PDB file of C-alpha atoms and ligand atoms in Angstrom:
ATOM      1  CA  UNK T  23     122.685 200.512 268.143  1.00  0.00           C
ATOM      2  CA  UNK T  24     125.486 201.258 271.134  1.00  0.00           C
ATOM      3  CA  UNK T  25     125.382 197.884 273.353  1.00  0.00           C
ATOM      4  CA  UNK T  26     124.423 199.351 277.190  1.00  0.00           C
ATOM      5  CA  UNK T  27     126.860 196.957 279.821  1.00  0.00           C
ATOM      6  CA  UNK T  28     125.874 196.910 283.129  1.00  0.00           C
ATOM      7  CA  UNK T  29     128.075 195.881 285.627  1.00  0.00           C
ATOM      8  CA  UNK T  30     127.037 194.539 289.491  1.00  0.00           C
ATOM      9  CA  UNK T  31     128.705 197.251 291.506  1.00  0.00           C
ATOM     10  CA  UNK T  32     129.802 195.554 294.962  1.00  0.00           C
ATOM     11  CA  UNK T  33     127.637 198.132 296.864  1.00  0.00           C
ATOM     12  CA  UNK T  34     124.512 196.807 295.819  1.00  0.00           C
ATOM     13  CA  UNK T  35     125.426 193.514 297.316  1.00  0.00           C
ATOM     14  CA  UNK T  36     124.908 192.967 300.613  1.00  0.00           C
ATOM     15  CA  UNK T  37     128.427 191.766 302.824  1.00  0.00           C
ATOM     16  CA  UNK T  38     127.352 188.611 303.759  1.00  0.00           C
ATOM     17  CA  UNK T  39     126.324 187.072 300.383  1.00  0.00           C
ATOM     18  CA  UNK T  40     126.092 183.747 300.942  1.00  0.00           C
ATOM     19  CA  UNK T  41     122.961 182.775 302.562  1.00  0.00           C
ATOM     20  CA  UNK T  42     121.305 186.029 300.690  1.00  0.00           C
ATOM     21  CA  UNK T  43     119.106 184.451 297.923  1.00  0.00           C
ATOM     22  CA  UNK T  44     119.284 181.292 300.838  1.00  0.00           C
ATOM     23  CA  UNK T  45     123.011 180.637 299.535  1.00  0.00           C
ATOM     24  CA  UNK T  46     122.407 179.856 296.210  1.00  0.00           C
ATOM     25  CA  UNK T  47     123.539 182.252 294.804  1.00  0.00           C
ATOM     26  CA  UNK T  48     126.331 182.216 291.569  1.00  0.00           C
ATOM     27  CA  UNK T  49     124.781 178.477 291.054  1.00  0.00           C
ATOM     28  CA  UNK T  50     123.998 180.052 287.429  1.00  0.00           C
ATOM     29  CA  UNK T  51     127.069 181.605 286.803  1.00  0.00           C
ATOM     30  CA  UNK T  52     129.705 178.983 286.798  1.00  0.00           C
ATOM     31  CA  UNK T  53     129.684 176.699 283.586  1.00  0.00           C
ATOM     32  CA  UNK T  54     132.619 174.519 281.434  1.00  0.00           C
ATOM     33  CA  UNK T  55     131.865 176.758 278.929  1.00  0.00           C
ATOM     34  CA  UNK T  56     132.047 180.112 281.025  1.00  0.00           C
ATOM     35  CA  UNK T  57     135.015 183.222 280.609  1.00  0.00           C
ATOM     36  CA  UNK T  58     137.887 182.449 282.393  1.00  0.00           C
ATOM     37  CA  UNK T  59     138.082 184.526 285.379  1.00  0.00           C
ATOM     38  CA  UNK T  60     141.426 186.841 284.864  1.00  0.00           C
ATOM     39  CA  UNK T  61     143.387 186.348 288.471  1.00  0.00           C
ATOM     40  CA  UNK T  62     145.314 189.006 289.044  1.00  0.00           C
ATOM     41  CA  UNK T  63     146.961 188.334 291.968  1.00  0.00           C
ATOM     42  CA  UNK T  64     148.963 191.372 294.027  1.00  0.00           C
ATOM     43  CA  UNK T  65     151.927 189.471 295.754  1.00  0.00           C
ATOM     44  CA  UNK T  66     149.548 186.300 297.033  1.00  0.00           C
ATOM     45  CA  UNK T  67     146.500 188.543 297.581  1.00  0.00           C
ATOM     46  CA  UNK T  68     143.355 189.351 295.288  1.00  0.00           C
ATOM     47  CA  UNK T  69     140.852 191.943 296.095  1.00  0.00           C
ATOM     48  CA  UNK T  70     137.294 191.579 295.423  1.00  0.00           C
ATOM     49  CA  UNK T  71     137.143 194.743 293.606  1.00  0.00           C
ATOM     50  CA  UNK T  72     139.294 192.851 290.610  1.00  0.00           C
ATOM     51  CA  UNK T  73     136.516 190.109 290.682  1.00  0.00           C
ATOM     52  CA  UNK T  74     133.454 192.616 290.527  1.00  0.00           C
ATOM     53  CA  UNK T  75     134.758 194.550 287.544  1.00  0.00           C
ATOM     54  CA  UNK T  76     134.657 191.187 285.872  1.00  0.00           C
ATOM     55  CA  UNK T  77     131.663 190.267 286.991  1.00  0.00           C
ATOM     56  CA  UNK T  78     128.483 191.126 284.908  1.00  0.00           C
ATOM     57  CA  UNK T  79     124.464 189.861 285.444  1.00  0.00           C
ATOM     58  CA  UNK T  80     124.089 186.273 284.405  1.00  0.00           C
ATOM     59  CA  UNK T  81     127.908 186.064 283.292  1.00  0.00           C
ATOM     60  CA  UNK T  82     129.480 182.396 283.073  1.00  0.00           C
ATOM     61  CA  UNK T  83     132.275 181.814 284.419  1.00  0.00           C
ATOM     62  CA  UNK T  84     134.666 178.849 283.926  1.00  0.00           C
ATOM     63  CA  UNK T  85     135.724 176.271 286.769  1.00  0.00           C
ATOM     64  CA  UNK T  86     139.517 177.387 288.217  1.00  0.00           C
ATOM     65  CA  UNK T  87     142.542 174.988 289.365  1.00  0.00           C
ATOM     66  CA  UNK T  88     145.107 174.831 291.048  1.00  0.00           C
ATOM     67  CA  UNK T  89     147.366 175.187 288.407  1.00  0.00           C
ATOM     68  CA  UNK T  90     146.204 178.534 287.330  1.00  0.00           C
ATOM     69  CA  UNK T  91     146.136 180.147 290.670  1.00  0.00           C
ATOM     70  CA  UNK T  92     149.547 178.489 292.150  1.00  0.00           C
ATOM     71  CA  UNK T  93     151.128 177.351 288.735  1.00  0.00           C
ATOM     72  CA  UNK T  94     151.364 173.994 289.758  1.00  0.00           C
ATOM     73  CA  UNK T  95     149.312 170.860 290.527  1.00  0.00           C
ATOM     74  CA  UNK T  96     149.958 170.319 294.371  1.00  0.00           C
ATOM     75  CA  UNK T  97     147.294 169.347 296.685  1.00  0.00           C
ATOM     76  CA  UNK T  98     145.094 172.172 296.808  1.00  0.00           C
ATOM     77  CA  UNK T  99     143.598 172.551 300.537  1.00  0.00           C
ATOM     78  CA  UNK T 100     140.750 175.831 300.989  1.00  0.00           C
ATOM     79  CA  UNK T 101     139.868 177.916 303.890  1.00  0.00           C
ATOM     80  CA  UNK T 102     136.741 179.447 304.063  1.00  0.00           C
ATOM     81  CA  UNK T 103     136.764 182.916 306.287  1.00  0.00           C
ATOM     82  CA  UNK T 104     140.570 182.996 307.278  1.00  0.00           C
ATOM     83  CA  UNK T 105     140.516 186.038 309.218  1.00  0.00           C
ATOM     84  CA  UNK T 106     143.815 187.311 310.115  1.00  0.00           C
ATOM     85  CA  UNK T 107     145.625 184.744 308.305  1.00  0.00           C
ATOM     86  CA  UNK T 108     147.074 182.817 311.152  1.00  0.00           C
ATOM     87  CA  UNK T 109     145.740 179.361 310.920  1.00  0.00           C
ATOM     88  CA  UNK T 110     146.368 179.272 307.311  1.00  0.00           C
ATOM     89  CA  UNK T 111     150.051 180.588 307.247  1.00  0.00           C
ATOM     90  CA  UNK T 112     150.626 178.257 309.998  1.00  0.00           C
ATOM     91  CA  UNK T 113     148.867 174.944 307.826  1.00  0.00           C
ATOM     92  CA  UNK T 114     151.100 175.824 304.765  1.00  0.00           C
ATOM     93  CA  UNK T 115     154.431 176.351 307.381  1.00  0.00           C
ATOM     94  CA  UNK T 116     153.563 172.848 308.375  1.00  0.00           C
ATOM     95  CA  UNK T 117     152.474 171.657 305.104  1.00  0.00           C
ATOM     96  CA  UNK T 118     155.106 173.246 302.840  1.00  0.00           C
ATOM     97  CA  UNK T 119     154.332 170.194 300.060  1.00  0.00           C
ATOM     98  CA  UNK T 120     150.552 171.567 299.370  1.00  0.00           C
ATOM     99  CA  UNK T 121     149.144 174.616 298.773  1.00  0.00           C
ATOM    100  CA  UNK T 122     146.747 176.330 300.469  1.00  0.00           C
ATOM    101  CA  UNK T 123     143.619 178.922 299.319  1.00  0.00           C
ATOM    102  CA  UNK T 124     142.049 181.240 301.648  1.00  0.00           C
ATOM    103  CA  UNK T 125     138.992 183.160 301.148  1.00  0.00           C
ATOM    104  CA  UNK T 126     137.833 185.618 303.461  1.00  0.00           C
ATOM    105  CA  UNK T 127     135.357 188.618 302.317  1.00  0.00           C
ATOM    106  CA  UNK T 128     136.401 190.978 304.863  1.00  0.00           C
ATOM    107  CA  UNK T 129     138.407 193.584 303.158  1.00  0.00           C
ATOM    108  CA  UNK T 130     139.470 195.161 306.725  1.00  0.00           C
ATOM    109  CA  UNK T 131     140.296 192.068 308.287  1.00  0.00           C
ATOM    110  CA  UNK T 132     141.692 190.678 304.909  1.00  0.00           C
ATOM    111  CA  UNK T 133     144.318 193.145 304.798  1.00  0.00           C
ATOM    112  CA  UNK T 134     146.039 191.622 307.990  1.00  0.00           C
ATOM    113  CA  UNK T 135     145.775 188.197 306.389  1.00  0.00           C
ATOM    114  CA  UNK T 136     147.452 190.043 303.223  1.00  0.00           C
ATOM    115  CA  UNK T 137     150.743 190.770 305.447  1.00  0.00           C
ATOM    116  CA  UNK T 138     150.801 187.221 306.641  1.00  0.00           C
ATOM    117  CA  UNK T 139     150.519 185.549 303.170  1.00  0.00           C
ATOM    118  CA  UNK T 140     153.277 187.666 302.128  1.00  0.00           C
ATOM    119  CA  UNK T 141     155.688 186.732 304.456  1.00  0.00           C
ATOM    120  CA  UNK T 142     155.173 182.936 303.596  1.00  0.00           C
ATOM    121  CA  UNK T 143     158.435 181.400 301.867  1.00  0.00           C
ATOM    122  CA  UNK T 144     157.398 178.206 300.302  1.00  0.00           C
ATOM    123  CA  UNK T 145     155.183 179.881 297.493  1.00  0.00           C
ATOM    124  CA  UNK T 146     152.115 177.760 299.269  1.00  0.00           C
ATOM    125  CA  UNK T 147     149.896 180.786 299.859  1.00  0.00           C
ATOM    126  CA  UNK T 148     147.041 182.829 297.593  1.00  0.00           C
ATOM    127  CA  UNK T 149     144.248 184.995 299.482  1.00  0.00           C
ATOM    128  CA  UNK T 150     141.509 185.889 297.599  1.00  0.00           C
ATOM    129  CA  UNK T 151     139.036 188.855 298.917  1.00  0.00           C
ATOM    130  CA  UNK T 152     135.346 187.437 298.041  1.00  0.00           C
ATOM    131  CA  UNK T 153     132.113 185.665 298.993  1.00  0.00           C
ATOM    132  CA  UNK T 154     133.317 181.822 299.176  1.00  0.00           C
ATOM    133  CA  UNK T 155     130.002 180.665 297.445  1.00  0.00           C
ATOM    134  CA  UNK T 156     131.788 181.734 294.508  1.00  0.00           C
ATOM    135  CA  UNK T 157     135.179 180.857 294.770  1.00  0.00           C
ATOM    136  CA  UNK T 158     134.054 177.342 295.819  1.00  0.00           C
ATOM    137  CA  UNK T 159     131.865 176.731 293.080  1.00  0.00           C
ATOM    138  CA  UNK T 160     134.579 177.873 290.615  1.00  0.00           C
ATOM    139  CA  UNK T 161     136.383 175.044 292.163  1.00  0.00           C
ATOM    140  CA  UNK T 162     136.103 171.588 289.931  1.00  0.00           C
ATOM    141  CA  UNK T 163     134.242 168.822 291.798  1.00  0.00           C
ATOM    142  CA  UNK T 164     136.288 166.188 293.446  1.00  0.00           C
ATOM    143  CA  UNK T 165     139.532 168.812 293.404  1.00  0.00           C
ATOM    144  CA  UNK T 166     140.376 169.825 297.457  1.00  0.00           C
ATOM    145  CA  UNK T 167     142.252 167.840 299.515  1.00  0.00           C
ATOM    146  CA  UNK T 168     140.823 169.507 302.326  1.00  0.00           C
ATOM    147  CA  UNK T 169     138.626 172.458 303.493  1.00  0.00           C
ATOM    148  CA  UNK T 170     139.095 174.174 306.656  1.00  0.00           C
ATOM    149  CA  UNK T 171     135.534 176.334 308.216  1.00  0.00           C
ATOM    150  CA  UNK T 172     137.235 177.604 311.970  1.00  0.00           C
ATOM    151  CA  UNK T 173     135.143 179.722 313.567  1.00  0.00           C
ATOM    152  CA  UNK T 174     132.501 180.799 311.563  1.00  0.00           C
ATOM    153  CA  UNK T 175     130.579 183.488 312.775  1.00  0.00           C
ATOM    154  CA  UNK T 176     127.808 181.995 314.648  1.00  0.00           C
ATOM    155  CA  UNK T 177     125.259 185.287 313.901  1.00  0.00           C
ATOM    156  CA  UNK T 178     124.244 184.207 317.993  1.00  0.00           C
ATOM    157  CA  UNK T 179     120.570 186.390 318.125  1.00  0.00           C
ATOM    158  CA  UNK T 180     117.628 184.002 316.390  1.00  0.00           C
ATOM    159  CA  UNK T 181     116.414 186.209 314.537  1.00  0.00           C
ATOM    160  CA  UNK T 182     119.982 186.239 312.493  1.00  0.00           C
ATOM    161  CA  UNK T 183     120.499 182.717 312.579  1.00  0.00           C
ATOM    162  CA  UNK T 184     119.335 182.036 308.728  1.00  0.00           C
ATOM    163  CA  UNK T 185     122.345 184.010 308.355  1.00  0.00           C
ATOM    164  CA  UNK T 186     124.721 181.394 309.067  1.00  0.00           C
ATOM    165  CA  UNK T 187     126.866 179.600 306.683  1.00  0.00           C
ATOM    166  CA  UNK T 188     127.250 176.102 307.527  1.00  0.00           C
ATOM    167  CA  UNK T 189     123.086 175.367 306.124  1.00  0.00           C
ATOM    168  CA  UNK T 190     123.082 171.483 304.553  1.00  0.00           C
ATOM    169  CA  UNK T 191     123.415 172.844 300.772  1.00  0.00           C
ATOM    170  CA  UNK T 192     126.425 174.756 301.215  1.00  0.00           C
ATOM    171  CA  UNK T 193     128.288 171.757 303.564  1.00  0.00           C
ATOM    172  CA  UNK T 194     127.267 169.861 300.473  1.00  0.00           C
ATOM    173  CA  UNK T 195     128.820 171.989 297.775  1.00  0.00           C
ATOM    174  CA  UNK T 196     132.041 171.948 299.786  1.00  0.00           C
ATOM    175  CA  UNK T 197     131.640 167.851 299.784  1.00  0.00           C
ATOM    176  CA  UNK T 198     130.808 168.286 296.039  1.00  0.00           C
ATOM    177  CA  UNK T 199     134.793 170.010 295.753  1.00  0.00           C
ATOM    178  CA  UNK T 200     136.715 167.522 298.272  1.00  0.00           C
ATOM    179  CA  UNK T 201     138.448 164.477 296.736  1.00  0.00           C
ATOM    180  CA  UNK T 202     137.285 161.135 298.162  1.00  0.00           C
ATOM    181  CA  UNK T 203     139.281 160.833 301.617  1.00  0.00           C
ATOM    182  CA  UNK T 204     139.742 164.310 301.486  1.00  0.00           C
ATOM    183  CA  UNK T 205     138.034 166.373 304.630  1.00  0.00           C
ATOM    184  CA  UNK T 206     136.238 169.021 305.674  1.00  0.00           C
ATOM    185  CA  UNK T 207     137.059 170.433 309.209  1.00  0.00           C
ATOM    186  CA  UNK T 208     134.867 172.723 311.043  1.00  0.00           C
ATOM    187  CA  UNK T 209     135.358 174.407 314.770  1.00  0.00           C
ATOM    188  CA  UNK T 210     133.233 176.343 316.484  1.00  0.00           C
ATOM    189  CA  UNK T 211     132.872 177.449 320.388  1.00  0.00           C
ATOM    190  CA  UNK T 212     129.575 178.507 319.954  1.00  0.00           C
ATOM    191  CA  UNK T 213     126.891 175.561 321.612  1.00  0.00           C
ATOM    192  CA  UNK T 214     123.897 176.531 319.584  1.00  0.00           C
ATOM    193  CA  UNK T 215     125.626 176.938 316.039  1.00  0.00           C
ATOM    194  CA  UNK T 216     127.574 173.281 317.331  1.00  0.00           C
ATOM    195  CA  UNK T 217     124.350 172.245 317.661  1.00  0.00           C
ATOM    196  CA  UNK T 218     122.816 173.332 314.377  1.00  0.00           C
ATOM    197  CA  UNK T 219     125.894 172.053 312.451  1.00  0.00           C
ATOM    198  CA  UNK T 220     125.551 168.766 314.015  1.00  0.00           C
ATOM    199  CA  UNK T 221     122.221 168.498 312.736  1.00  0.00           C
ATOM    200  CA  UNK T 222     122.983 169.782 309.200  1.00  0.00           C
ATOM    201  CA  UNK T 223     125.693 167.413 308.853  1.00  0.00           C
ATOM    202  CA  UNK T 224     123.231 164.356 308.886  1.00  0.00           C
ATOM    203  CA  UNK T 225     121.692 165.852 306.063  1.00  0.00           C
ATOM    204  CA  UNK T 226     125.081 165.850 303.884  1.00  0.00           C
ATOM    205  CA  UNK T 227     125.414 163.049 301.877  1.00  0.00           C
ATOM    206  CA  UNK T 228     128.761 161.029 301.276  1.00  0.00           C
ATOM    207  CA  UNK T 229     130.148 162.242 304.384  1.00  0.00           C
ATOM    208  CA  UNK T 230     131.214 160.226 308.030  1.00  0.00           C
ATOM    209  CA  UNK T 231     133.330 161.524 310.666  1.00  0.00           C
ATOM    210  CA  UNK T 232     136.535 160.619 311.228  1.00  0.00           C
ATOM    211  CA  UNK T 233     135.965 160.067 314.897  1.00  0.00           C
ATOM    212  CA  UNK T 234     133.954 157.881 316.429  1.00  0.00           C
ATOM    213  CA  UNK T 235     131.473 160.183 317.696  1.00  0.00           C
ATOM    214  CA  UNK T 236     130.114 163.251 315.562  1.00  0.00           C
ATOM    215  CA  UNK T 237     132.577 165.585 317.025  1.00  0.00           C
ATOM    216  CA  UNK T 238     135.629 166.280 319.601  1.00  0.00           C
ATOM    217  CA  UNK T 239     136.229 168.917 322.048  1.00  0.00           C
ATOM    218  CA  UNK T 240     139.974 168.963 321.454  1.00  0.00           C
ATOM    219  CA  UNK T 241     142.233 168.178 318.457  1.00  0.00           C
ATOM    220  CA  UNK T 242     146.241 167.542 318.257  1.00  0.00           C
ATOM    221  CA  UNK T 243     146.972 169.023 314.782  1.00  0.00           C
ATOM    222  CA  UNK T 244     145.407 172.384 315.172  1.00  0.00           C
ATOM    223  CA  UNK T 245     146.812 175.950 314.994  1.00  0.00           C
ATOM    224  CA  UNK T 246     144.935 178.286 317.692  1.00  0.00           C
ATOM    225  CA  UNK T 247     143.246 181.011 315.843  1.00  0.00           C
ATOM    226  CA  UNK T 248     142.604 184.487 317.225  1.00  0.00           C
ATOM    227  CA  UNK T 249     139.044 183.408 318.179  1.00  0.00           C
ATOM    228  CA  UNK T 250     140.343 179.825 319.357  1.00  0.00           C
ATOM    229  CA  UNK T 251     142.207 182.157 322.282  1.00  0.00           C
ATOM    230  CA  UNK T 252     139.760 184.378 322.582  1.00  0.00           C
ATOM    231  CA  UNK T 253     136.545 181.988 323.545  1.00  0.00           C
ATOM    232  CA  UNK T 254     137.654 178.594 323.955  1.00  0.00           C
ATOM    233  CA  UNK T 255     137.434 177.506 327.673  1.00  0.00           C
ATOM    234  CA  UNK T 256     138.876 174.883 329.367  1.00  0.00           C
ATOM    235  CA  UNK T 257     136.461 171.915 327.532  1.00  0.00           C
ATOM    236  CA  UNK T 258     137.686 172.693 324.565  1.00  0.00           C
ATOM    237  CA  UNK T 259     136.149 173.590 321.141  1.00  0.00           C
ATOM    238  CA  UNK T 260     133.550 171.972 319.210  1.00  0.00           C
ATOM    239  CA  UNK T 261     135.912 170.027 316.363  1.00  0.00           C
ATOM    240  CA  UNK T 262     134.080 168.619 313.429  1.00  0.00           C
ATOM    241  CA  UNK T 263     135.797 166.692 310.747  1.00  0.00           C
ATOM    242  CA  UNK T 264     134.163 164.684 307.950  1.00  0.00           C
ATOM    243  CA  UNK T 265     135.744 162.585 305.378  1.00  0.00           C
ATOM    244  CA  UNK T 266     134.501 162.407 301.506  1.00  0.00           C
ATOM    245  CA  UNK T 267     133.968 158.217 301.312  1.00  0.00           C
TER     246      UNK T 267
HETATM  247  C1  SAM M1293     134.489 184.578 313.514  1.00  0.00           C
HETATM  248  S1  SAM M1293     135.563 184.908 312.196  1.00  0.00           S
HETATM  249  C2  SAM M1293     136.807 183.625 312.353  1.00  0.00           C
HETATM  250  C3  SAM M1293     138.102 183.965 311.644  1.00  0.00           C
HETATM  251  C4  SAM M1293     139.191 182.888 311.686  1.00  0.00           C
HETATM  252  N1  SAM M1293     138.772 181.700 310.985  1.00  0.00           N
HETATM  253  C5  SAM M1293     139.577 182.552 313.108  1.00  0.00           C
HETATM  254  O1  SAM M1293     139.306 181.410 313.556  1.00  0.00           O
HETATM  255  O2  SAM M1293     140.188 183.413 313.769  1.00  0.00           O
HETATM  256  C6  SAM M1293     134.651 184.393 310.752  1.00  0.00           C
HETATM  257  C7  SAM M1293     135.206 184.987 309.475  1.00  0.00           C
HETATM  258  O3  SAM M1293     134.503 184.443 308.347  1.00  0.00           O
HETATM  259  C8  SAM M1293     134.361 185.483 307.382  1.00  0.00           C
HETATM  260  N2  SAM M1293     133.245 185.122 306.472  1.00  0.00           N
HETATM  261  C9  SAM M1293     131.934 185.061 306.780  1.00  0.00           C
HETATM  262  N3  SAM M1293     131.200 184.718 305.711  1.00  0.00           N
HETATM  263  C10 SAM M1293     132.076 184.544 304.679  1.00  0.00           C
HETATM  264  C11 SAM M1293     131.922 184.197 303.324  1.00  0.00           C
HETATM  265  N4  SAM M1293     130.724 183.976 302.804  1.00  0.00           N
HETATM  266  N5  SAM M1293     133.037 184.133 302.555  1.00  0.00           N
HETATM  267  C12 SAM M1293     134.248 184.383 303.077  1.00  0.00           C
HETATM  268  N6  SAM M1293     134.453 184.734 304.367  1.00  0.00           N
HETATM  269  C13 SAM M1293     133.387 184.806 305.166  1.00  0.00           C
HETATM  270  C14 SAM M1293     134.095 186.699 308.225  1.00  0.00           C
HETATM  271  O4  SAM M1293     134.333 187.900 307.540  1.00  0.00           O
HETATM  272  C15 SAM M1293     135.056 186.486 309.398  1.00  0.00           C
HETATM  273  O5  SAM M1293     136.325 187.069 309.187  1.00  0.00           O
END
């Protein structure tokens, strides 16, 4: 008897995955003993569609590293929803010894960050077009040196707030990636989603701030994104970062 295959066709998803099925989903399909994902990078950018075709119900998938998607074992620093590009091409300018992941599911918006990865000269830079529930999770536990969350979009009316990203669980499975003393920086302008974060964060275990208070309204070592410009005033942003003890 013929075998029927179905694939998941990227249409039937919705485009913002990750609080759909409230963010868990892909916890079933990443296992040690999963395929390994094929990454077929274009230059330093991969499309989503070359993840979908790959991608079949209640497939396994194996953990990724560093070494497979840079070819070498460098500190391995992620950026979840990278927009145009800019903060991350500026990180691995300044940071030419590590290398640097960004995810951003976007395709429009991706596209821009796909000319700025390509112009970077230190080999520092991969892109990949997807949900980053998924590409997180195919990270190994304990792997990142550091993740990067600027800006995320803060889904403002309250009836689209369970829409937001940064919930407990999924501040926990990017915890779950860092290495110990590794961080995980968030900014945000938005007071309410500020707000919300700085609750959520108390519910994170393994976690304190760097700072002596939960958060800072201005940083040194940060590369103004197109929102930073855009919405920042004068007070400054709402700077979170938390270090793996
Ligand atoms: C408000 S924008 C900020 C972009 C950029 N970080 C900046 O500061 O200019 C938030 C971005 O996160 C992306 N995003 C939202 N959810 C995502 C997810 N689950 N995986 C990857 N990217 C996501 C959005 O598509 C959007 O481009």
């Amino acid at each position: 008897m013929e075998e029927k295959v179905v694939k998941i066709k990227p249409t039937e998803i919705p485009a913002f995955i990750s609080w759909w099925q409230g963010g868990s989903r892909y916890e079933e399909n990443v296992a040690e003993d999963g395929i390994t994902l094929n990454l077929t990078f274009q230059g330093n950018a991969l499309y989503g569609d070359k993840i979908w075709e790959q991608l079949y119900p209640n497939i396994k998938i194996k953990y990724i590293s560093s070494e497979e998607i840079f070819g070498n074992n460098k500190p391995l620093n992620l950026e979840i929803g990278i927009g145009n590009g800019e903060f991350l091409a500026n990180m691995a300018a300044y940071k030419a010894e590590e290398n640097f992941l960004g995810v951003e599911v976007f395709k429009k918006i991706f596209k821009l960050a796909e000319k700025r990865a390509n112009k970077n000269q230190f080999g520092n830079i991969k892109i990949i077009q997807f949900d980053a529930a998924l590409i997180l999770r195919l990270m190994k536990e304990d792997s990142l040196s550091n993740v990067y969350v600027n800006f995320p979009d803060p889904w403002p009316k309250k009836k689209h707030k369970r829409r937001r990203l940064l919930k407990p669980d999924f501040m926990q499975l990017i915890v779950s990636r860092l290495k110990k003393g590794g961080f995980m920086q968030i900014a945000t302008d938005h007071d309410d989603y500020a707000e919300e974060i700085n609750e959520n964060l108390k519910e994170v275990q393994g976690i304190k701030s760097i700072y002596d208070t939960p958060f800072v309204r201005k940083v040194e070592d940060y590369f103004p994104t197109k929102y930073y410009r855009k919405f920042v005033q004068e007070e400054g942003a709402y700077f979170f970062r938390y270090e793996k003890i």
